[in-house]
PDB file of C-alpha atoms in Angstrom:
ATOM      1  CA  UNK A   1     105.939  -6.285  14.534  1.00  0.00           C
ATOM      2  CA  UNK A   2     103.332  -5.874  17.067  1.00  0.00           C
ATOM      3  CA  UNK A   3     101.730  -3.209  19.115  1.00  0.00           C
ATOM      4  CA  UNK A   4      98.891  -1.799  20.877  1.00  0.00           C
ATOM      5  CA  UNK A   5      96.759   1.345  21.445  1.00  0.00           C
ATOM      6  CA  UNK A   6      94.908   1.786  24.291  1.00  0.00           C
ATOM      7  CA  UNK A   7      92.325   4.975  23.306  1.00  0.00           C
ATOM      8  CA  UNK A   8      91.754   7.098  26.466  1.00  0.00           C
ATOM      9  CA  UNK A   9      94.669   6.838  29.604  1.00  0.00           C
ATOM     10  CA  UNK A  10      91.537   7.993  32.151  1.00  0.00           C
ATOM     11  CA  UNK A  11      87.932   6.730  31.821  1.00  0.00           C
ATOM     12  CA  UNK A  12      85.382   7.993  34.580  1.00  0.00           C
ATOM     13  CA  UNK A  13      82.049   5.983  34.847  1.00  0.00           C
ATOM     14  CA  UNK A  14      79.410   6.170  37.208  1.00  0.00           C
ATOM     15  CA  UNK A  15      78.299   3.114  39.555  1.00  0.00           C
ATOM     16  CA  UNK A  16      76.247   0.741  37.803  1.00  0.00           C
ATOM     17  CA  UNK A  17      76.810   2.299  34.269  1.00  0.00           C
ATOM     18  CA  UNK A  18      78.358   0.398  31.336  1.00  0.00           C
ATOM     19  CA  UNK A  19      82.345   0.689  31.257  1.00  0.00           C
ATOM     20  CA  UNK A  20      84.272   0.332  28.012  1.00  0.00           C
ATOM     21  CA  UNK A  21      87.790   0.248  27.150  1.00  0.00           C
ATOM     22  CA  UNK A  22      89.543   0.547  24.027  1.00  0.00           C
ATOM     23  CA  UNK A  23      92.047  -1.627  22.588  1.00  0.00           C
ATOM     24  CA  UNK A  24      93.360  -1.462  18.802  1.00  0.00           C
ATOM     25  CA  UNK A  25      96.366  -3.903  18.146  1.00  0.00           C
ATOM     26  CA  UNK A  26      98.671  -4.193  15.137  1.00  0.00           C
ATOM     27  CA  UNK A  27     100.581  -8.089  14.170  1.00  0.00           C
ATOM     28  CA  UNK A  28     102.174  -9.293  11.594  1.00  0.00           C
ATOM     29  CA  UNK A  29     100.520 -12.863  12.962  1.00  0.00           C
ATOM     30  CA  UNK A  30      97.954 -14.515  14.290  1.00  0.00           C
ATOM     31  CA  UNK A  31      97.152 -12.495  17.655  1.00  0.00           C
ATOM     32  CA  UNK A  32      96.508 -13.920  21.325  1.00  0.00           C
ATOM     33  CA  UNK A  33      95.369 -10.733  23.190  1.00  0.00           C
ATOM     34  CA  UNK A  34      95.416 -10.336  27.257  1.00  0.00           C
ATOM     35  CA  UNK A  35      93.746  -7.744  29.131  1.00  0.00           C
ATOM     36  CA  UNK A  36      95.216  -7.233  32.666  1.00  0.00           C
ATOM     37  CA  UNK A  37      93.806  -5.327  35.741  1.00  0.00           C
ATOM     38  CA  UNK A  38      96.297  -3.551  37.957  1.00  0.00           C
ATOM     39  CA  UNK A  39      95.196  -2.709  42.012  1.00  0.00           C
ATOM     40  CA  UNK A  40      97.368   0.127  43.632  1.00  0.00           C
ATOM     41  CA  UNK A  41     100.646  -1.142  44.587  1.00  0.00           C
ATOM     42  CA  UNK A  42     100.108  -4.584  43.433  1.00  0.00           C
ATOM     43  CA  UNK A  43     100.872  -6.876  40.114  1.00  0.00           C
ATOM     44  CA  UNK A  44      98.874  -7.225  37.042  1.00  0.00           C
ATOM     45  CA  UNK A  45      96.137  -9.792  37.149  1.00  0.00           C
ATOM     46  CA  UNK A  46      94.528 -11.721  33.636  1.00  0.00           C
ATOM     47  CA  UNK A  47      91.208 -10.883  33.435  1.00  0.00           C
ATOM     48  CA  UNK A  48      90.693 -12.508  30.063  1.00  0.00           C
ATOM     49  CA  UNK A  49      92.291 -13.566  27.419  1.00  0.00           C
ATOM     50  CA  UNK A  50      91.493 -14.396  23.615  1.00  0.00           C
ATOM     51  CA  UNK A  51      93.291 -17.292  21.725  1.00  0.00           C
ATOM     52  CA  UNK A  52      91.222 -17.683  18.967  1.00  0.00           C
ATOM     53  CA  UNK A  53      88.729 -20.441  20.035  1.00  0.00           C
ATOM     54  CA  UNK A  54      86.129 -17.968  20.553  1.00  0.00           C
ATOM     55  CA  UNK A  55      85.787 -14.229  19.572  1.00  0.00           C
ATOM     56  CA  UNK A  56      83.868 -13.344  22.228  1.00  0.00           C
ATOM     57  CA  UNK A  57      85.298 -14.058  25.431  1.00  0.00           C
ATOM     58  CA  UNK A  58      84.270 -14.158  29.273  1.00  0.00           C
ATOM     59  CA  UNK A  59      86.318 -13.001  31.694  1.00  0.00           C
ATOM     60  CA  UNK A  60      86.456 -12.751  36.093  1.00  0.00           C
ATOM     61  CA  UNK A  61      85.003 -10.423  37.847  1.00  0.00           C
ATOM     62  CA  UNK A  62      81.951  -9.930  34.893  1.00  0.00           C
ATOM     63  CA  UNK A  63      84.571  -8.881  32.114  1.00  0.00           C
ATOM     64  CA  UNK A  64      84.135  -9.619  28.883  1.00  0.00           C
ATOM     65  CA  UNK A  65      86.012  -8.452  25.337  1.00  0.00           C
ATOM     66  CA  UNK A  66      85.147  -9.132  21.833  1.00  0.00           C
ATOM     67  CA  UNK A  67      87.964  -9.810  19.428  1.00  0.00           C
ATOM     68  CA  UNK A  68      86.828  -8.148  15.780  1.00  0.00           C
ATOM     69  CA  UNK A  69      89.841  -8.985  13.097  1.00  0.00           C
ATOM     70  CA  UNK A  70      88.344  -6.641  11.124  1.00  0.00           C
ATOM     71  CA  UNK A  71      88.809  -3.616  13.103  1.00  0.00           C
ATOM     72  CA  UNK A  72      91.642  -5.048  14.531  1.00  0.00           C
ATOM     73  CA  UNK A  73      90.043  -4.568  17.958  1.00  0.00           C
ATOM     74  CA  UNK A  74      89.575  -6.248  21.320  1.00  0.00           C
ATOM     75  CA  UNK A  75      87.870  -3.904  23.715  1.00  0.00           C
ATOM     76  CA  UNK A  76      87.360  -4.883  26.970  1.00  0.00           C
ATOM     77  CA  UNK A  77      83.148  -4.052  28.325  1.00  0.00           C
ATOM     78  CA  UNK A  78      81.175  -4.738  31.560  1.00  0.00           C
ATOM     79  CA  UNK A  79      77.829  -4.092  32.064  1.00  0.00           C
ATOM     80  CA  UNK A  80      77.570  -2.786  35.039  1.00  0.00           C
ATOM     81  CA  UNK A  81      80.476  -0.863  37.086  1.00  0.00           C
ATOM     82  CA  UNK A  82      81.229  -1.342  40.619  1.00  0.00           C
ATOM     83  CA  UNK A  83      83.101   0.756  42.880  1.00  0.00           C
ATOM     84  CA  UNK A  84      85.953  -1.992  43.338  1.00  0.00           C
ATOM     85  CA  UNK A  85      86.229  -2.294  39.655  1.00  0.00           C
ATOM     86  CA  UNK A  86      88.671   1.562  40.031  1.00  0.00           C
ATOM     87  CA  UNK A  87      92.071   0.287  38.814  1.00  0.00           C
ATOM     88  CA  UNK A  88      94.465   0.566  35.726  1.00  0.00           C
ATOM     89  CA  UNK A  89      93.407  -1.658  32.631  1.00  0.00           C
ATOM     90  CA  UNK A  90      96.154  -3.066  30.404  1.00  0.00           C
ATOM     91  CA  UNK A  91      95.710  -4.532  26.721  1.00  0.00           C
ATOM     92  CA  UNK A  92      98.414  -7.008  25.968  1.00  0.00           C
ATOM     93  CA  UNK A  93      99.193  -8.826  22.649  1.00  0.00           C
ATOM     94  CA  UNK A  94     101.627 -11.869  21.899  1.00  0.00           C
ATOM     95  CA  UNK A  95     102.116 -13.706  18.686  1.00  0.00           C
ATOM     96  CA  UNK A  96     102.968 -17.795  18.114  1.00  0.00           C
ATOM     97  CA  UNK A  97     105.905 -17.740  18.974  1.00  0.00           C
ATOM     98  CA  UNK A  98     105.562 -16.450  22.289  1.00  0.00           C
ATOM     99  CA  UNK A  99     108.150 -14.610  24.749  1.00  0.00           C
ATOM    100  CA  UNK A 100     107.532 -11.166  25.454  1.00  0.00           C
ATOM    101  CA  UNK A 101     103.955  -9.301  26.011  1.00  0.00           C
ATOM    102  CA  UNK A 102     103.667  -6.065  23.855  1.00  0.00           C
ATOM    103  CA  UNK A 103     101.561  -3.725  26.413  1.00  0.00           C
ATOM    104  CA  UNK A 104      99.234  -0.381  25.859  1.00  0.00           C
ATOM    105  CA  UNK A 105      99.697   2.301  27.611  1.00  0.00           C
ATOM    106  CA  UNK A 106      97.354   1.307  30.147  1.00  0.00           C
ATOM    107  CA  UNK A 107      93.450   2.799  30.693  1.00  0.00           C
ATOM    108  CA  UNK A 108      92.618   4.292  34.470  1.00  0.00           C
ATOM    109  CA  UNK A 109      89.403   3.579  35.756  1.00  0.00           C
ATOM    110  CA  UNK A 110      87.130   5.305  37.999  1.00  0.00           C
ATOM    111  CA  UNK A 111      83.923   4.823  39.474  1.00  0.00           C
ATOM    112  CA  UNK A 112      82.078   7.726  40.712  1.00  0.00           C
ATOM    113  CA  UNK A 113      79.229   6.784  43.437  1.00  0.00           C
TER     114      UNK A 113
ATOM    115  CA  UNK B   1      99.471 -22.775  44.677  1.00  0.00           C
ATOM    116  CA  UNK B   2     102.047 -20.428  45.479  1.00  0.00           C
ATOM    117  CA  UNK B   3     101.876 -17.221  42.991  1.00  0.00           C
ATOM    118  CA  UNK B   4     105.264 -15.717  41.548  1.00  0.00           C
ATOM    119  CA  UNK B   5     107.018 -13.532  44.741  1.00  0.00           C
ATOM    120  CA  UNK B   6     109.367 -11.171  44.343  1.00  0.00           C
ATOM    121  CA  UNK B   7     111.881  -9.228  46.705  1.00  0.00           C
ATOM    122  CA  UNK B   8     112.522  -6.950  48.497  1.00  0.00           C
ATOM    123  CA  UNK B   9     109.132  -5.285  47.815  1.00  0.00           C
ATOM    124  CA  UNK B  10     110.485  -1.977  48.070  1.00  0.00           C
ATOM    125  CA  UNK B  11     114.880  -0.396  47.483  1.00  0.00           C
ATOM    126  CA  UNK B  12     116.108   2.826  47.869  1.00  0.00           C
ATOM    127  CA  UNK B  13     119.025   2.928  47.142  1.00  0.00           C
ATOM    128  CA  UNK B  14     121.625   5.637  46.055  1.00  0.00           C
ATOM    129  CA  UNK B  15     122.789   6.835  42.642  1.00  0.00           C
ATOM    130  CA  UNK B  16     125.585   5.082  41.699  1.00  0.00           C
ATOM    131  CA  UNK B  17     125.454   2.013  43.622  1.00  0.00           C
ATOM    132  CA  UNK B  18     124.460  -1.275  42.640  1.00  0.00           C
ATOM    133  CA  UNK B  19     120.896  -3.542  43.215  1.00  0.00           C
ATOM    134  CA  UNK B  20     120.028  -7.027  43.150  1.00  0.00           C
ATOM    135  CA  UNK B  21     116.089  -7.841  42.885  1.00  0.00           C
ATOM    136  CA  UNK B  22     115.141 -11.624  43.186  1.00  0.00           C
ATOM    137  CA  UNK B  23     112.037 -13.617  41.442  1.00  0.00           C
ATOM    138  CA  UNK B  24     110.814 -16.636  42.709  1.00  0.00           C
ATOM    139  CA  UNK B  25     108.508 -18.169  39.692  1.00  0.00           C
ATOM    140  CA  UNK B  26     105.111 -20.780  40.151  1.00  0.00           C
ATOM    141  CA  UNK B  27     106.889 -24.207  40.589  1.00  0.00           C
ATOM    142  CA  UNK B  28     106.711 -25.681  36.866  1.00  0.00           C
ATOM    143  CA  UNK B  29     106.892 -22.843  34.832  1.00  0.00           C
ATOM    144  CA  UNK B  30     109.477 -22.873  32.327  1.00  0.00           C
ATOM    145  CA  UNK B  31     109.850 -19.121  31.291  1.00  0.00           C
ATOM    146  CA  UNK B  32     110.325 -16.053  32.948  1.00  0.00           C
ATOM    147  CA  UNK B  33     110.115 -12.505  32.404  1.00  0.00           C
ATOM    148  CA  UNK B  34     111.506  -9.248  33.779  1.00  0.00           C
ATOM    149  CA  UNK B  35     109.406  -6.077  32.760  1.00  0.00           C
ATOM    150  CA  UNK B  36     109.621  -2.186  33.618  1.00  0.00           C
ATOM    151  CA  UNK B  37     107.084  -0.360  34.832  1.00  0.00           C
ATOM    152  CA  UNK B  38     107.504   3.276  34.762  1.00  0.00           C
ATOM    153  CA  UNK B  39     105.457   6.707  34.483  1.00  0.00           C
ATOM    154  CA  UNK B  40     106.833   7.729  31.306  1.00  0.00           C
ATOM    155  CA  UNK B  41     107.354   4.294  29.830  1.00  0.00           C
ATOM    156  CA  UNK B  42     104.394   2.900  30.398  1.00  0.00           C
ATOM    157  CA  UNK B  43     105.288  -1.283  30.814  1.00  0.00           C
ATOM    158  CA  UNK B  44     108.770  -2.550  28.859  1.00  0.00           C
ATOM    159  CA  UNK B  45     110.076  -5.572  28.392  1.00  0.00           C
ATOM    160  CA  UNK B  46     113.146  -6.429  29.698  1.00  0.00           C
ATOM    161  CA  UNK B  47     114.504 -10.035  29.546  1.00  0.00           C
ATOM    162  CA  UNK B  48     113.039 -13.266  29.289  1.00  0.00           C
ATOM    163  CA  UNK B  49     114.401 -17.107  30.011  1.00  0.00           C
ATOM    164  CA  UNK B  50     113.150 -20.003  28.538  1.00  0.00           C
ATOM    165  CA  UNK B  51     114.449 -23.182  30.326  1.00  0.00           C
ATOM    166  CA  UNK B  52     118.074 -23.534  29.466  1.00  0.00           C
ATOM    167  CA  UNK B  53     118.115 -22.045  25.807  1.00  0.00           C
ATOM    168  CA  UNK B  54     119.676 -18.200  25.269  1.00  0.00           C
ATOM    169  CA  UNK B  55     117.719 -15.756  26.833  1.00  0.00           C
ATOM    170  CA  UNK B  56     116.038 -12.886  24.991  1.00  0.00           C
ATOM    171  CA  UNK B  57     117.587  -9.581  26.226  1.00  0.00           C
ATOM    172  CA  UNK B  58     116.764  -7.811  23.517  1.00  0.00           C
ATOM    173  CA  UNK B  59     115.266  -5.604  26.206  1.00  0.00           C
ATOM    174  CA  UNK B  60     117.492  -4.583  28.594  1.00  0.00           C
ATOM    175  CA  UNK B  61     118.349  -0.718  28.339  1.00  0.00           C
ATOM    176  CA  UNK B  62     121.836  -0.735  29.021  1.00  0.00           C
ATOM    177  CA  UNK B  63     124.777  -3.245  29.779  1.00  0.00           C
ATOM    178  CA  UNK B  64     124.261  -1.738  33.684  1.00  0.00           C
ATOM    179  CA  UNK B  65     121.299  -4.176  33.623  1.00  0.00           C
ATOM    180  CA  UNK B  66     121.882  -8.265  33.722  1.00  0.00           C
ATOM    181  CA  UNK B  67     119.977 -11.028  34.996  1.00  0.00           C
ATOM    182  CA  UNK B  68     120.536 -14.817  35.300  1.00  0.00           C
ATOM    183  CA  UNK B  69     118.137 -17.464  36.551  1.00  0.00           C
ATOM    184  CA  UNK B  70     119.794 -21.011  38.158  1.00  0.00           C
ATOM    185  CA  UNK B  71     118.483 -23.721  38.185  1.00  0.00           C
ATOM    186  CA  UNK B  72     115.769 -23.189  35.903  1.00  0.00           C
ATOM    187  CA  UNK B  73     114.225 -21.511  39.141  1.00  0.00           C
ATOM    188  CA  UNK B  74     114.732 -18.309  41.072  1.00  0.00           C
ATOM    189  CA  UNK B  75     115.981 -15.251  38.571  1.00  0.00           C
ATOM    190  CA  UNK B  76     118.262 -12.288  40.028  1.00  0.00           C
ATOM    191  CA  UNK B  77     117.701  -8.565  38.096  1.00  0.00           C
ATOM    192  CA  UNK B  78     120.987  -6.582  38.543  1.00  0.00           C
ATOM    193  CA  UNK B  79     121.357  -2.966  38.404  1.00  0.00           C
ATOM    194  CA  UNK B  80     124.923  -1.648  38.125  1.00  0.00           C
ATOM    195  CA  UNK B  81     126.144   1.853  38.784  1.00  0.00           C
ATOM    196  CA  UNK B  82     122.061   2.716  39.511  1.00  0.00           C
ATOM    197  CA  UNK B  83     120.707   6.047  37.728  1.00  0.00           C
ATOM    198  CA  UNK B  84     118.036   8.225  38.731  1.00  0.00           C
ATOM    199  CA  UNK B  85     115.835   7.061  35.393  1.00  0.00           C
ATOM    200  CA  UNK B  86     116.022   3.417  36.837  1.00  0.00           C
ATOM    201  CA  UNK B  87     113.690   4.308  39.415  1.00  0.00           C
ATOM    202  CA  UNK B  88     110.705   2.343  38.390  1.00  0.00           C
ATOM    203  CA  UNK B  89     108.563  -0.378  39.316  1.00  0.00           C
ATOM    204  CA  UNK B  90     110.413  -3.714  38.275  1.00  0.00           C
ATOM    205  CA  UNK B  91     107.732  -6.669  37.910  1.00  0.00           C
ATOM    206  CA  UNK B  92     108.171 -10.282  37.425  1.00  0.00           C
ATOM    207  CA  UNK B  93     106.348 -12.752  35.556  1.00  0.00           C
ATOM    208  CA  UNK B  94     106.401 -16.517  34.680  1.00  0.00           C
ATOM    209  CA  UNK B  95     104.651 -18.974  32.572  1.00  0.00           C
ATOM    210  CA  UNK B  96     104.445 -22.505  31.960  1.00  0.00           C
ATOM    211  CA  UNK B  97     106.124 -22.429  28.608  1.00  0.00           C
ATOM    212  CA  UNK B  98     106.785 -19.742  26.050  1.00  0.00           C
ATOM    213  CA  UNK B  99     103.843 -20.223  23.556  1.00  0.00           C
ATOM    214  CA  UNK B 100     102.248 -16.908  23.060  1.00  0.00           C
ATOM    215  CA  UNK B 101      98.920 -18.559  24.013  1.00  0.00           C
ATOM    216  CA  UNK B 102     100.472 -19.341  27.702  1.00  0.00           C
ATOM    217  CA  UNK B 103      99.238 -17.020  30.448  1.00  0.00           C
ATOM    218  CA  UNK B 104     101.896 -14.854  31.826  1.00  0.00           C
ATOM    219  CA  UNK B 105     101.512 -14.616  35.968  1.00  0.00           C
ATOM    220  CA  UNK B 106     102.938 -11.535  37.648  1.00  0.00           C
ATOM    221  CA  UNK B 107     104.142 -10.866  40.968  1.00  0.00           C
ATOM    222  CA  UNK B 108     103.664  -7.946  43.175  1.00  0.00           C
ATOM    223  CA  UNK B 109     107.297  -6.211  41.881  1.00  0.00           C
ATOM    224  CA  UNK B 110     109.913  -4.053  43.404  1.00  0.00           C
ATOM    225  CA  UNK B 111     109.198  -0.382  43.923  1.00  0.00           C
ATOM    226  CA  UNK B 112     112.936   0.724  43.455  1.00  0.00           C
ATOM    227  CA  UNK B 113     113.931   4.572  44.221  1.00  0.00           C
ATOM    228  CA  UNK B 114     117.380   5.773  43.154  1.00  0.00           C
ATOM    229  CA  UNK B 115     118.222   8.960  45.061  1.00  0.00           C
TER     230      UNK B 115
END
């Protein structure tokens, strides 16, 4: 079985301050973990996924997320905010054999000026 | 390319009565997925196809809800007999083939409103 556990459903940063989002998963297997960015009104957009050739990955938009097996963790960090970063965060996981994406709960962003 | 579309973008409809929403996948892509996106549920899985094998609808929340998808291509989500707890946010996504590693690409979804 797999899940995910996104800690905090609203994050506030200031511009130009360091944003972090939590993401815990649980599997059974081997993980391959997505992190997604939802815009109002639109569809969820990869911003960077991990599948195990690298722990620390790079994502768009100056995203990046560390994968640590040992705390069972991928949390998703960016140095610096922006204003147009504002937008729902999701933490995804999927195992080998594929099919459906287990989601979090989903982390809100927003950038105060 | 073309992304995944979806349509219509937006149904209200009345209780009782039935919807069809339609998902046009990336040309290529072998699998498809139907997902729920509400307040209280956060984002569920709902069915998925993978080229002509069984598809997984280990999802779906009631027999109201069925899907199909010809021709390996286009997939139809159908609501019977709509509820008021349908009302959701019903997103699409496709991916070249099923491995877990494959990237899943979403499309904009249908905002539908049961009344």
């Amino acid at each position: 079985a797999q899940s995910v556990t996104q800690l905090g459903s609203h994050v506030s940063v200031s511009e130009g301050a360091l944003v972090l989002l939590r993401c815990n998963y649980s599997s059974s297997v081997p993980p391959y973990l997505f992190w997604y960015v939802q815009y109002p009104n639109q569809g969820l957009q990869l911003l960077l996924k991990y599948t195990s050739a690298a722990t620390l990955v790079k994502g768009i938009n100056g995203f990046e997320a560390e994968f640590k097996k040992s705390e069972t963790s991928f949390h998703l960090t960016k140095p610096s905010a922006h204003m147009s970063d504002a937008a729902e965060y999701f933490c995804a996981v999927n195992g080998n054999q594929g099919g459906k994406l287990i989601f979090g709960q989903g982390t809100e962003l927003s950038v105060k000026p | 390319g073309a992304g995944v579309s979806q349509s219509p973008s937006n149904k209200v409809t009345e209780k009782g009565k039935d919807v069809e929403l339609r998902c046009d996948p990336i040309s290529g892509h072998t699998a498809l997925y139907w997902y729920r996106q509400s307040l209280g549920q956060g984002l569920e899985f709902l069915i998925y196809f993978q080229g002509n094998s069984a598809p997984d609808k280990s999802g779906l929340p009631s027999d109201r809800f069925s899907a199909e998808r010809t021709g390996g291509s286009v997939s139809t989500l159908t609501i019977q007999r709509t509820q008021q707890e349908d009302s959701a946010v019903y997103l699409c996504a496709s991916s070249l083939t099923r491995q877990g590693v494959d990237t899943q690409y979403f499309g904009p979804g249908t905002r539908l409103t049961v009344l």
